[in-house]
CSV table of C-alpha atoms (C1' of nucleotides) in Angstrom, one decimal:
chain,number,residue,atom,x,y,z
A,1,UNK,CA,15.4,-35.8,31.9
A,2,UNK,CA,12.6,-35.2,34.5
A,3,UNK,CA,15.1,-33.5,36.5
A,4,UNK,CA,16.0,-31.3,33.9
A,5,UNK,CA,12.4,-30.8,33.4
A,6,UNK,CA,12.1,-29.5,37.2
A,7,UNK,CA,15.1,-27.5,37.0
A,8,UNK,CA,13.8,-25.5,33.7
A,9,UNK,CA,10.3,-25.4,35.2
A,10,UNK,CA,12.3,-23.3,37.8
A,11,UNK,CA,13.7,-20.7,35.2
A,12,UNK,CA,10.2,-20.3,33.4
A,13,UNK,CA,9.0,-16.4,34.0
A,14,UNK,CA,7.0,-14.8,37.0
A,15,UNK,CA,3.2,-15.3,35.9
A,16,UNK,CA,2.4,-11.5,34.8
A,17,UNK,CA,5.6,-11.6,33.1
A,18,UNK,CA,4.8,-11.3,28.9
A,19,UNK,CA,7.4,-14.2,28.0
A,20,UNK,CA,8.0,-13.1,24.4
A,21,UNK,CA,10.5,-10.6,25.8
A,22,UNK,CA,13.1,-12.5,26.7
A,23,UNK,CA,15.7,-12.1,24.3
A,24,UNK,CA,17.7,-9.8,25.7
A,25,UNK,CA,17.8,-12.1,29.2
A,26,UNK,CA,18.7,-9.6,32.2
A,27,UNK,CA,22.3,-10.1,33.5
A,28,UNK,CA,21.4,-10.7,36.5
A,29,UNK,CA,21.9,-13.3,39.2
A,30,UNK,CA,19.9,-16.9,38.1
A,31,UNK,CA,17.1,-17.4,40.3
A,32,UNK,CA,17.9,-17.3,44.3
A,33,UNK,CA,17.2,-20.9,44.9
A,34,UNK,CA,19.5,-22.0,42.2
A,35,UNK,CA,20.9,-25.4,42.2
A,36,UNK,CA,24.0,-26.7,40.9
A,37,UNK,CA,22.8,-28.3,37.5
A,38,UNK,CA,20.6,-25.2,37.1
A,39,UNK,CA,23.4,-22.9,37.3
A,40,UNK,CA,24.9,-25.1,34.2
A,41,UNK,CA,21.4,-24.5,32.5
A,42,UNK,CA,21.2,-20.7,33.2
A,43,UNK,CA,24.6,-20.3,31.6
A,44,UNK,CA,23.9,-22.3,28.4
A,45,UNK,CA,20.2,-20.0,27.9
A,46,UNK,CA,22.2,-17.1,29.0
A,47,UNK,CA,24.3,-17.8,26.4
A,48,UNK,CA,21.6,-17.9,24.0
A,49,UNK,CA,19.9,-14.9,25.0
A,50,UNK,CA,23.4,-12.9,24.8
A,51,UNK,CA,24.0,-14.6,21.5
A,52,UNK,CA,22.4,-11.7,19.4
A,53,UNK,CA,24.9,-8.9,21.0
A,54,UNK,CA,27.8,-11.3,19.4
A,55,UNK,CA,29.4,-10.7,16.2
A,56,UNK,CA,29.0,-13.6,14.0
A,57,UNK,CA,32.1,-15.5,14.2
A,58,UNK,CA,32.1,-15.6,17.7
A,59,UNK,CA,28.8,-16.4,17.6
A,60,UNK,CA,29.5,-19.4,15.5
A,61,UNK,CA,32.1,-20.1,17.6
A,62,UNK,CA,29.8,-19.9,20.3
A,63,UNK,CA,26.9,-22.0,18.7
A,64,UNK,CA,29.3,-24.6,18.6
A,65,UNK,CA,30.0,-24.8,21.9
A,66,UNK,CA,26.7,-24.8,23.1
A,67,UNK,CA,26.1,-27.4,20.7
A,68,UNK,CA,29.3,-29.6,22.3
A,69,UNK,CA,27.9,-28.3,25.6
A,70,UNK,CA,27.7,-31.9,28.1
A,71,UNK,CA,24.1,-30.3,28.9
A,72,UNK,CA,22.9,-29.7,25.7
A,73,UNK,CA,20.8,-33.1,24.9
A,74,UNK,CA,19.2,-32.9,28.4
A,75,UNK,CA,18.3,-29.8,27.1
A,76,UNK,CA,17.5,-31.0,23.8
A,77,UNK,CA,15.1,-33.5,25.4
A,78,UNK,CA,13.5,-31.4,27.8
A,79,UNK,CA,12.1,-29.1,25.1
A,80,UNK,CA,11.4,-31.7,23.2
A,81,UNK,CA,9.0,-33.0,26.0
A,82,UNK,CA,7.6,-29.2,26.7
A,83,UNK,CA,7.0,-29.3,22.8
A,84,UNK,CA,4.9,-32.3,23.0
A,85,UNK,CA,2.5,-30.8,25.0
A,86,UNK,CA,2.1,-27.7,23.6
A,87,UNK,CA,2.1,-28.7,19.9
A,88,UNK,CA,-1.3,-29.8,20.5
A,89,UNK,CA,-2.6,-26.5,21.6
A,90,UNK,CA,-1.0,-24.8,18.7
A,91,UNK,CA,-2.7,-27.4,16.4
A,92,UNK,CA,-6.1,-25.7,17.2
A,93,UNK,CA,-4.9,-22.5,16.5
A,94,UNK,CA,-4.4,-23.3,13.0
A,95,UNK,CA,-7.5,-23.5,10.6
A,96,UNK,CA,-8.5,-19.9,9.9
A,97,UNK,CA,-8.9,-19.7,6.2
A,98,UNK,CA,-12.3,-18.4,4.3
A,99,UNK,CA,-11.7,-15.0,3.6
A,100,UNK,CA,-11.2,-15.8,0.5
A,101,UNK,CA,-14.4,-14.7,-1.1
A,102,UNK,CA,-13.4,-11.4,-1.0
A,103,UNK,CA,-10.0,-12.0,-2.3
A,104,UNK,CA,-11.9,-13.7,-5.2
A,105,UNK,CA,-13.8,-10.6,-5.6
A,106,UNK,CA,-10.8,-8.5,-6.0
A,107,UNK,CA,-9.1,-10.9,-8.5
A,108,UNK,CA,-12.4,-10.8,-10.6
A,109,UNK,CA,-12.4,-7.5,-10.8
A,110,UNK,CA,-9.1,-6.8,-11.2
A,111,UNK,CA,-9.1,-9.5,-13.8
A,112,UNK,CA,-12.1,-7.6,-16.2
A,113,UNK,CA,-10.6,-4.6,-15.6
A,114,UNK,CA,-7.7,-6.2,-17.4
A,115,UNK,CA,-5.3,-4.6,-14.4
A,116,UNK,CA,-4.1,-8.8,-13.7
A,117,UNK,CA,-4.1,-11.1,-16.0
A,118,UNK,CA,-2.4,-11.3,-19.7
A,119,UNK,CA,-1.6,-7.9,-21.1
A,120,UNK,CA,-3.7,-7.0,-23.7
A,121,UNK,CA,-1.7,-4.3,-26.0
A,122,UNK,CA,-3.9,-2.5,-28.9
A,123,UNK,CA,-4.1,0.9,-28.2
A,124,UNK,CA,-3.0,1.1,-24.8
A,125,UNK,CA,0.4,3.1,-24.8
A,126,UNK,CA,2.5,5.1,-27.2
A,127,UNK,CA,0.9,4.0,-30.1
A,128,UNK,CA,-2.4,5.3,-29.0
A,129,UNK,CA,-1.2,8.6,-28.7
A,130,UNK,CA,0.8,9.0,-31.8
A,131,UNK,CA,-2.4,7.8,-33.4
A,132,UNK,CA,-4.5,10.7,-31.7
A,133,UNK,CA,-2.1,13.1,-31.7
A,134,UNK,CA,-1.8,12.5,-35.5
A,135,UNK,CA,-4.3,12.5,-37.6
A,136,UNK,CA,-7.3,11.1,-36.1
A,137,UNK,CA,-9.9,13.6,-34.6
A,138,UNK,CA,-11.7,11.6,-32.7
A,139,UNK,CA,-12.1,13.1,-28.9
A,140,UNK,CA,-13.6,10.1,-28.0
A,141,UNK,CA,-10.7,8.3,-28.8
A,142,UNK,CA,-8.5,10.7,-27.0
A,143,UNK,CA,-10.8,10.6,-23.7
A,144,UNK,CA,-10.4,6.7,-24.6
A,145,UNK,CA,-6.4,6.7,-24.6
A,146,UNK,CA,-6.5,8.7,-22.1
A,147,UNK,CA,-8.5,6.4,-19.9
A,148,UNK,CA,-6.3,3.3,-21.3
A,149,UNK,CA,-3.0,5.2,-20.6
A,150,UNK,CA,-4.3,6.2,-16.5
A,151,UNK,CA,-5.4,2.3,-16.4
A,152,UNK,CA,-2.1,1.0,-17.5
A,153,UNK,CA,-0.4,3.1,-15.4
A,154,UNK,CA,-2.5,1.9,-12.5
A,155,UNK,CA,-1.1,-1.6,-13.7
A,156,UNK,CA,2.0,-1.1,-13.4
A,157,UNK,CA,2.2,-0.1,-10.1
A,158,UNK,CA,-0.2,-3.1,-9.4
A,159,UNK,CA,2.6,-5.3,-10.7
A,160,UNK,CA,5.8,-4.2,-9.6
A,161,UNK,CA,4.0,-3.6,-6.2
A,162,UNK,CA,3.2,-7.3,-6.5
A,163,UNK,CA,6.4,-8.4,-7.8
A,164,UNK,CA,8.0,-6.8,-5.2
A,165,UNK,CA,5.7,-8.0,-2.4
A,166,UNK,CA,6.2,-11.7,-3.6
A,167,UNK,CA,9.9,-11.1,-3.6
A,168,UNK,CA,9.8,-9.9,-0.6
A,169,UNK,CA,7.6,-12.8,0.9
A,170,UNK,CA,10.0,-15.8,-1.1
A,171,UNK,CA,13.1,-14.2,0.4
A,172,UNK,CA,11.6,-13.5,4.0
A,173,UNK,CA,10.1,-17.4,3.8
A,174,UNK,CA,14.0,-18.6,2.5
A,175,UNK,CA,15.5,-16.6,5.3
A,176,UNK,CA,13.2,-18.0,8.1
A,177,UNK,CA,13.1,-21.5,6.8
A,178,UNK,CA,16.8,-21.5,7.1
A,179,UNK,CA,16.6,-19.8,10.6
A,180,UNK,CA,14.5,-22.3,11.5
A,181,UNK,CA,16.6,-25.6,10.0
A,182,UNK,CA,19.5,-23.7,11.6
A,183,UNK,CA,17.8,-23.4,14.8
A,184,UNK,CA,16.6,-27.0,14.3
A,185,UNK,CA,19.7,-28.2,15.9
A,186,UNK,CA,19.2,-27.1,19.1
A,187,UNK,CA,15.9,-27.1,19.2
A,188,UNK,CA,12.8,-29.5,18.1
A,189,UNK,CA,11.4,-28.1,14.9
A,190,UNK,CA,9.9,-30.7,12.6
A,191,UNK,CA,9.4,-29.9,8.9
A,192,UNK,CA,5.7,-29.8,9.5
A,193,UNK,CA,6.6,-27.0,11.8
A,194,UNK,CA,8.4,-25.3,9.2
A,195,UNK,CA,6.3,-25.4,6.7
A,196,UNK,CA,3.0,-24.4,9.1
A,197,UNK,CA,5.8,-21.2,9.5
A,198,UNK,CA,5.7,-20.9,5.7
A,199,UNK,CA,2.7,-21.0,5.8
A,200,UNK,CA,1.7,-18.4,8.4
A,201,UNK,CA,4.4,-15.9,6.4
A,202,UNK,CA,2.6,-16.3,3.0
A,203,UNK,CA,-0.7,-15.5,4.8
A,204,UNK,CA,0.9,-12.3,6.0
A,205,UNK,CA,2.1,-11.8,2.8
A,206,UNK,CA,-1.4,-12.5,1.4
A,207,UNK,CA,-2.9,-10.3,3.6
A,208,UNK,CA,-0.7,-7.6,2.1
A,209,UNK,CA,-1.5,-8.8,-1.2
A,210,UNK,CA,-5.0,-8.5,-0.7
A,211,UNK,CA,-5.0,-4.8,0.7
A,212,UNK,CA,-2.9,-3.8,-2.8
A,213,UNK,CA,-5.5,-5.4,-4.7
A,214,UNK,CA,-7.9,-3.5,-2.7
A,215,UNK,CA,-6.4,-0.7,-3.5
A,216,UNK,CA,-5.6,-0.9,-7.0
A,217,UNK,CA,-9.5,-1.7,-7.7
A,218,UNK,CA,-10.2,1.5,-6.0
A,219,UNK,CA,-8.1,3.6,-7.6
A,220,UNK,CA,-9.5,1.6,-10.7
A,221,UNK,CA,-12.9,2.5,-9.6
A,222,UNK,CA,-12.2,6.1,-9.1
A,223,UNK,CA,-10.9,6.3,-12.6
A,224,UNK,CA,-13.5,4.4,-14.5
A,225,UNK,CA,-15.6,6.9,-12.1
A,226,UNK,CA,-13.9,10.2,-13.2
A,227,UNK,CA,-13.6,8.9,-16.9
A,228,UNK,CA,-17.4,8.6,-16.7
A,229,UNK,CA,-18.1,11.7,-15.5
A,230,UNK,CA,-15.7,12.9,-18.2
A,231,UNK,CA,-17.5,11.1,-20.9
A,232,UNK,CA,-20.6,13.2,-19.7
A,233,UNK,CA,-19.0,16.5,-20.4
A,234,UNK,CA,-20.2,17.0,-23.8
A,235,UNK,CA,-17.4,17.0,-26.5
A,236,UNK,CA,-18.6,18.6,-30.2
A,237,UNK,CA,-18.4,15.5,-32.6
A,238,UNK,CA,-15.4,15.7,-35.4
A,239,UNK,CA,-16.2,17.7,-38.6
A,240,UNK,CA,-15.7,14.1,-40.5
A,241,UNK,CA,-18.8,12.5,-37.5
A,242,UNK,CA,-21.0,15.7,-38.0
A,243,UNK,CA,-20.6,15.7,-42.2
A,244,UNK,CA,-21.1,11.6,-42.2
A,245,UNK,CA,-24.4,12.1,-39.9
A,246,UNK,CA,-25.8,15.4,-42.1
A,247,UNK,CA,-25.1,13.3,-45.0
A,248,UNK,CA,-27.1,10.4,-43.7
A,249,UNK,CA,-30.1,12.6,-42.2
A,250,UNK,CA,-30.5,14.8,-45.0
A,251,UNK,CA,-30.3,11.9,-48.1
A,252,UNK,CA,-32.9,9.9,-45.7
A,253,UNK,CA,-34.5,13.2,-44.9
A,254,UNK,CA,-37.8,11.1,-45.6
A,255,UNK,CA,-36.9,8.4,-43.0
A,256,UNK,CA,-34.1,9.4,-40.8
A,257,UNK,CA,-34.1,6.5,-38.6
A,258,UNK,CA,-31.1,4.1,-39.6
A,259,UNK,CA,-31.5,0.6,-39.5
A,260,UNK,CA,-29.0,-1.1,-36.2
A,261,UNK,CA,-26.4,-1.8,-39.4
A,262,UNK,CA,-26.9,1.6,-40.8
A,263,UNK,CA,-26.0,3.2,-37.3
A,264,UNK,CA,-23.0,0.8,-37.3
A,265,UNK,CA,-21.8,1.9,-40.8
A,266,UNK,CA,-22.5,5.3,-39.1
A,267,UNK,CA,-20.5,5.0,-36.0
A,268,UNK,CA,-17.7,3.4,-37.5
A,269,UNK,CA,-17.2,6.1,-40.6
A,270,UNK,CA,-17.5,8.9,-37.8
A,271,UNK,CA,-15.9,7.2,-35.3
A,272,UNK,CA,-18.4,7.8,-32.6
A,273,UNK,CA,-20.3,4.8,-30.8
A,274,UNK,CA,-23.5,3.4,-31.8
A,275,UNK,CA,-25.3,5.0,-29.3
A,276,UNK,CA,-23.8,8.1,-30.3
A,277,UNK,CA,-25.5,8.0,-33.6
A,278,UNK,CA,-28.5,7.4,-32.2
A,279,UNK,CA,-27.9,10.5,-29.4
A,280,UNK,CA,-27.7,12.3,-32.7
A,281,UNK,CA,-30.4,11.1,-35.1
A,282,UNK,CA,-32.2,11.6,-32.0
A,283,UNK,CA,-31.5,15.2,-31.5
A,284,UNK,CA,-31.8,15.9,-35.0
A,285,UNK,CA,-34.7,14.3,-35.8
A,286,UNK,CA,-36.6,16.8,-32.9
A,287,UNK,CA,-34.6,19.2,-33.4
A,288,UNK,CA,-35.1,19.8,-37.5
A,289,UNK,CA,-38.6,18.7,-36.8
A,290,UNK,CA,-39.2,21.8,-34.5
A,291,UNK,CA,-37.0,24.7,-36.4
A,292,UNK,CA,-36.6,23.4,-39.6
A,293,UNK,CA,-35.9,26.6,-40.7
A,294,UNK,CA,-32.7,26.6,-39.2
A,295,UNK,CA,-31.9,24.1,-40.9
A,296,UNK,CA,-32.9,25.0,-44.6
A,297,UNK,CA,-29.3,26.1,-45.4
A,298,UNK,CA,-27.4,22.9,-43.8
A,299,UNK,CA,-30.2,21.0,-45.6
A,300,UNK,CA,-30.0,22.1,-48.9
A,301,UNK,CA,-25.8,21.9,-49.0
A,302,UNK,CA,-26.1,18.1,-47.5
A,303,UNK,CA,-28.6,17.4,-49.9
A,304,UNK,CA,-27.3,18.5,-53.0
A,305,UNK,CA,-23.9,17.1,-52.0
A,306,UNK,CA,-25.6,13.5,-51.5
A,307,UNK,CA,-27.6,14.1,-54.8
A,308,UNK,CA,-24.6,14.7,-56.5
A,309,UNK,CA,-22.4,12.1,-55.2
A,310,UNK,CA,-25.1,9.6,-55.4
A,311,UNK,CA,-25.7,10.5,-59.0
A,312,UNK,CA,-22.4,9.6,-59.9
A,313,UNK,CA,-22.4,6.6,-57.8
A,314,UNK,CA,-25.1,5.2,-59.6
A,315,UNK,CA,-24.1,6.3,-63.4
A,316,UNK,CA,-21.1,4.4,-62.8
A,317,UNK,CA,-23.3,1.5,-62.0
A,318,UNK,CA,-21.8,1.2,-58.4
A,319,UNK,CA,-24.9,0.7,-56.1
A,320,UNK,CA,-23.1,-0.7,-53.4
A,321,UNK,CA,-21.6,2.0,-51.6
A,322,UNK,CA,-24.9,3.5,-50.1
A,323,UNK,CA,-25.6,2.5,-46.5
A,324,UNK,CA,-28.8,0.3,-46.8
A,325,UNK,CA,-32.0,1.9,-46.6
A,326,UNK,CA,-34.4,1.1,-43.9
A,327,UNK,CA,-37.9,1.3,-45.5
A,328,UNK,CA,-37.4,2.0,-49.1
A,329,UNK,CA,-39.2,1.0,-51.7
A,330,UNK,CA,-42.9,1.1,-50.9
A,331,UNK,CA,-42.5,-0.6,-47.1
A,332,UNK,CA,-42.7,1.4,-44.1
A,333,UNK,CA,-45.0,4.5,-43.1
A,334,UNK,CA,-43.2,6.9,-45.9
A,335,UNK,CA,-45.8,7.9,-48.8
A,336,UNK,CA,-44.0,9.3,-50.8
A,337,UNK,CA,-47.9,9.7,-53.2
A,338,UNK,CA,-48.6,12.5,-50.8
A,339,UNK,CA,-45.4,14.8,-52.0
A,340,UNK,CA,-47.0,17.1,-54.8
A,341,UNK,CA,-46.0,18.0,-58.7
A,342,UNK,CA,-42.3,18.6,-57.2
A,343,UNK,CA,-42.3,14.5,-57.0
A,344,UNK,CA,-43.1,14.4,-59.9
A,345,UNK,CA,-40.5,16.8,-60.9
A,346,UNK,CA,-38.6,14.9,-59.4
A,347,UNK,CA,-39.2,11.7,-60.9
A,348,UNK,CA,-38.5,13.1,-63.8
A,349,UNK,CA,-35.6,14.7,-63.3
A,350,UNK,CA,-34.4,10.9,-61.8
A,351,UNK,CA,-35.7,8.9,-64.5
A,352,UNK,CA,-32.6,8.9,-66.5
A,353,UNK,CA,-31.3,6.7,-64.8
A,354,UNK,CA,-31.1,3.3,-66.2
A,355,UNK,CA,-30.2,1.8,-63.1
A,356,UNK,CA,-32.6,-0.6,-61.0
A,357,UNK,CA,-34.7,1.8,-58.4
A,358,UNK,CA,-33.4,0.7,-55.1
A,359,UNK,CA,-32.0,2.6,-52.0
A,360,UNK,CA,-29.7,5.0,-54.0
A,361,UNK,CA,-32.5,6.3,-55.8
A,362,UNK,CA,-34.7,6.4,-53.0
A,363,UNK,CA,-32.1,8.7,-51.6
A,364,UNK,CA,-31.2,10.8,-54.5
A,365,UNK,CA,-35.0,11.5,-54.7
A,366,UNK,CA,-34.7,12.9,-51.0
A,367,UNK,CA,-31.9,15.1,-51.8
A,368,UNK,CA,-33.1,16.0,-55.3
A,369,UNK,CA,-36.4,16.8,-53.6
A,370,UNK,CA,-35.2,18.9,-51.0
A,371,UNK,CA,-33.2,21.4,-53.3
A,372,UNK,CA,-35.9,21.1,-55.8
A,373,UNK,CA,-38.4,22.7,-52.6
A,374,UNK,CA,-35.7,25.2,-52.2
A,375,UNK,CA,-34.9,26.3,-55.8
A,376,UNK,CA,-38.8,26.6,-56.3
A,377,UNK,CA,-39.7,29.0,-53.4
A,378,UNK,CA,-36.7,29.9,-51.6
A,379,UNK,CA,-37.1,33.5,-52.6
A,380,UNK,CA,-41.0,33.9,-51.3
A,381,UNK,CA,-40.2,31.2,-48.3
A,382,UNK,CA,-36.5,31.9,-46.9
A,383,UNK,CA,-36.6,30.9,-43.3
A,384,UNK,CA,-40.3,29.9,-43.5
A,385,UNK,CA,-40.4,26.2,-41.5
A,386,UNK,CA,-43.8,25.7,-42.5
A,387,UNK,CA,-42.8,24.9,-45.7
A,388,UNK,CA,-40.8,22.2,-45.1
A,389,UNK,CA,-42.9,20.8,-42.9
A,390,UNK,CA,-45.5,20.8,-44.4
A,391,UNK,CA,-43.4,18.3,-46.7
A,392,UNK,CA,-43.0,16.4,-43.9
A,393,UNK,CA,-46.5,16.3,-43.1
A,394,UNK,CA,-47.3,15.5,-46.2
A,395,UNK,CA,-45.6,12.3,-46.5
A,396,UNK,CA,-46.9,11.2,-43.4
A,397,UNK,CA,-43.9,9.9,-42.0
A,398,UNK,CA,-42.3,11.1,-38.8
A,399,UNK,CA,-43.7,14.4,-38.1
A,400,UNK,CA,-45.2,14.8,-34.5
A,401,UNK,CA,-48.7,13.1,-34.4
A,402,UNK,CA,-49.4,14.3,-31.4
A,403,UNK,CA,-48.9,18.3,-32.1
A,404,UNK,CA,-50.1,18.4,-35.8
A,405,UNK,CA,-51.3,22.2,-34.9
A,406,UNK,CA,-48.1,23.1,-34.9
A,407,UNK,CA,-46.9,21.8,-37.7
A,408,UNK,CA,-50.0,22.3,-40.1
A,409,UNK,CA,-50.7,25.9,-39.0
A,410,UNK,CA,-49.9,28.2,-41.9
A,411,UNK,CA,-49.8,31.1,-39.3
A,412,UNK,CA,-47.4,29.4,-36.9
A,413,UNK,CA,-44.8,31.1,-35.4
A,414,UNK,CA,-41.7,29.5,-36.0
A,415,UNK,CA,-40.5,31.0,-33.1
A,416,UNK,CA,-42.5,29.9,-30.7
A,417,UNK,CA,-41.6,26.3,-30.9
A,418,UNK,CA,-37.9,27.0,-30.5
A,419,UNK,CA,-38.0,26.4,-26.9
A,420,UNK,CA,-35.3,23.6,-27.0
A,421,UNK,CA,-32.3,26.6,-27.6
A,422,UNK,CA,-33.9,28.7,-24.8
A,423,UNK,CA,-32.2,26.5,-22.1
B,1,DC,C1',-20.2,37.1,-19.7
B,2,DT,C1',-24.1,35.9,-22.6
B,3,DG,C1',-26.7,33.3,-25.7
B,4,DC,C1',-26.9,29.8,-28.8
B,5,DA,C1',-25.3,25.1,-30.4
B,6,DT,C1',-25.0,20.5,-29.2
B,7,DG,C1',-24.1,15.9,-27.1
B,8,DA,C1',-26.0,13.3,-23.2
B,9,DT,C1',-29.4,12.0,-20.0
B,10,DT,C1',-34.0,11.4,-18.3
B,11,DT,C1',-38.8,10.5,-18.7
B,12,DA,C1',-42.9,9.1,-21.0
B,13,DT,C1',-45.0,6.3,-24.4
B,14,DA,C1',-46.3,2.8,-27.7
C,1,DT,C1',-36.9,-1.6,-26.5
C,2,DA,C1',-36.7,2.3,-29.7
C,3,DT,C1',-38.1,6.7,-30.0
C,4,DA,C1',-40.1,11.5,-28.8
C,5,DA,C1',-39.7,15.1,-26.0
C,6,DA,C1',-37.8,17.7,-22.3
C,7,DT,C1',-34.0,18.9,-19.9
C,8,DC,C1',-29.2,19.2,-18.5
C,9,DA,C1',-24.7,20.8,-19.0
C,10,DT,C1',-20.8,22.1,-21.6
C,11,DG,C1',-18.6,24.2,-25.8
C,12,DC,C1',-17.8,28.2,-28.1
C,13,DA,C1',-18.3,32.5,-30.8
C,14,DG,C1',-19.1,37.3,-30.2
DNA sequence: CTGCATGATTTATA
DNA sequence: TATAAATCATGCAG
């Protein structure tokens, strides 16, 4: 065995040679101070190295007959022996393991983005379109679908990428571990080897792995990214949002500032977000507050509308289907004492009812007061926001405190606080 | 193209 | 933290 040990030690490559790139051996002569057993041994890896140009049977047939071959558990041995030593510097090569945080990053993320993980199927696909396309006209909902159908599709590609990449990495790992077991015959390999092969494939494979997810959460990110920017592009609310809101504003014209539930009930009739309907009330509430003669007209059809519908409500003893009202009653900063003879008016005009005074009333006597303002002076006051202001002012409740002048002056120009439109 | 309407965002304030 | 006010940026009718 140590002579076989020499005689290979013989064959091993010039030093500057890079030794991986060997298979194809040169045909050449075997070294010039070859000896008679190393002859035999320069056949048997010449053999090997020319096994690859063979077709298969003969390369079977040739396998076996290196395998038969009288030198062949020298051979065997000898590599067994170089093995030895080398396994041990190949053992410190081994442990290289913690980028994993990142990985755990990307699975995170790819995980609440809902890319991975179970598939979650409301309104993702067809159904979500039929449904907008349909009857529905919610843009936000489209922009929503939309957004859905781009992430799904990202999914997808995340999967079958995936499913094709493990695939891939079982078959490769199958086909090597068999190479290997094959090659196991003429050469050491012990099933730790093997599997430290596995091994070193799957992290490959991993590595892959990891650079898809990478990818996917980008192209995640860039979509979530371009859908915000999207979102930011204003879209005019549906007719059925805008008459909901009016309709809200105007019966609560005396405190237009829904409760959190109120905004909810809000949102979900017009099928806007919560914050959307506060967006709005915001807006409105400035914006009627500095031109509310621009919106006299939308007023008074809101109004009357709410009176109306709340009247019948109310006769038919059904109190339930008003959105609570925040401050009603006698709570809150609305004094309602402040309001003139049309109060009383309409008190009067309210009284009828039998029904307990709650937040129905509270906003029929908004409308009712509203188109009573407007049936009393609309001929002498078209167009005048004083008027209504002044209503506003009067009761105290959310006119500007901090620019009364404005509101109070009787000579005001309404034109000059309409600087909101002039942008 | 222009000007107004309008939803969203930003900033200040209580 | 909710709201007022200012501002931005787009939608849309004329």
């Amino acid at each position: 065995m140590e002579e076989a040990a020499r005689l290979l030690a013989g064959l091993q490559p010039p030093a500057g040679d890079p030794p991986p790139h060997r298979l194809q051996a040169p045909p050449g002569p075997p070294q010039p101070q070859a000896g008679p057993g190393l002859q035999d041994t320069g056949d048997i890896l010449q053999q090997i190295m020319a096994i690859t140009d063979q077709s298969l049977d003969e390369a079977q047939a040739r396998k076996h007959a290196l395998n038969c071959h009288r030198m062949k558990p020298a051979l065997f041995s000898v590599l067994c022996d170089i093995k030895e030593k080398t396994v041990l510097s190949i053992r410190g090569i081994q442990e290289e393991d913690p980028p994993d945080a990142q990985l755990m990053r990307l699975d995170n993320m790819l995980l609440a983005e809902g890319v991975s993980g179970p598939e979650k199927r409301g309104r993702g696909g067809p159904a979500a379109i039929a449904a907008t396309s349909g009857g529905c006209p919610n843009d936000n909902s489209i922009e929503h679908s939309d957004y859905r159908a781009k992430l799904s599709q990202i999914r997808q590609i995340y999967h079958s990428e995936l499913e094709k990449y493990e695939q891939a990495c079982s078959e490769f790992t199958t086909h090597v571990m068999n190479l290997l077991r094959e090659q196991s015959r003429t050469r050491p390999i012990s099933p730790k080897e093997i599997e430290r092969m596995v091994n070193i494939i799957h992290g490959k494979f991993s590595t892959i792995q990891m650079q898809l997810k990478q990818s996917t959460c980008e192209a995640v990110m860039i979509l979530r990214s371009r859908f915000l920017d999207a979102r930011r592009k204003r879209r005019n609310f549906s007719k059925q949002a805008t008459e909901v809101l009016n309709e809200y504003f105007y019966s609560h014209l005396s405190n237009p500032y829904p409760s959190e539930e109120a905004k909810e009930e809000l949102a979900k009739k017009g099928g806007i977000t919560v914050s959307q309907v506060s967006n709005w009330f915001g807006n409105k509430r400035i914006r009627y507050k500095k031109n509310m003669g621009k919106f006299q007209e939308e007023a008074n059809i809101y109004a009357a509308k709410t009176a109306v519908d709340a009247t019948n409500v109310v006769a038919q003893g059904n109190q339930a289907s008003s959105p609570p009202t925040p401050n009603s009653g006698s709570s809150g900063s609305f004094k309602m004492t402040n309001s003139g003879d049309s109060f009383i008016n309409l008190q009067s005009l309210t009284s009828y009812q039998n029904s307990p005074v709650g937040a129905n009333v509270q906003s029929q006597m908004d409308s009712l007061h509203h188109v009573i303002h407007q049936a009393g002076r609309y001929d002498s006051i078209v167009g005048n926001p004083l008027y209504s202001t002044q209503r506003i002012d009067a009761n105290g409740s959310w006119q500007d405190a901090t620019t009364p002048s404005s509101i109070t002056s009787p000579a005001g120009d309404p034109g000059s606080i309409n600087s909101d439109a002039s942008n």
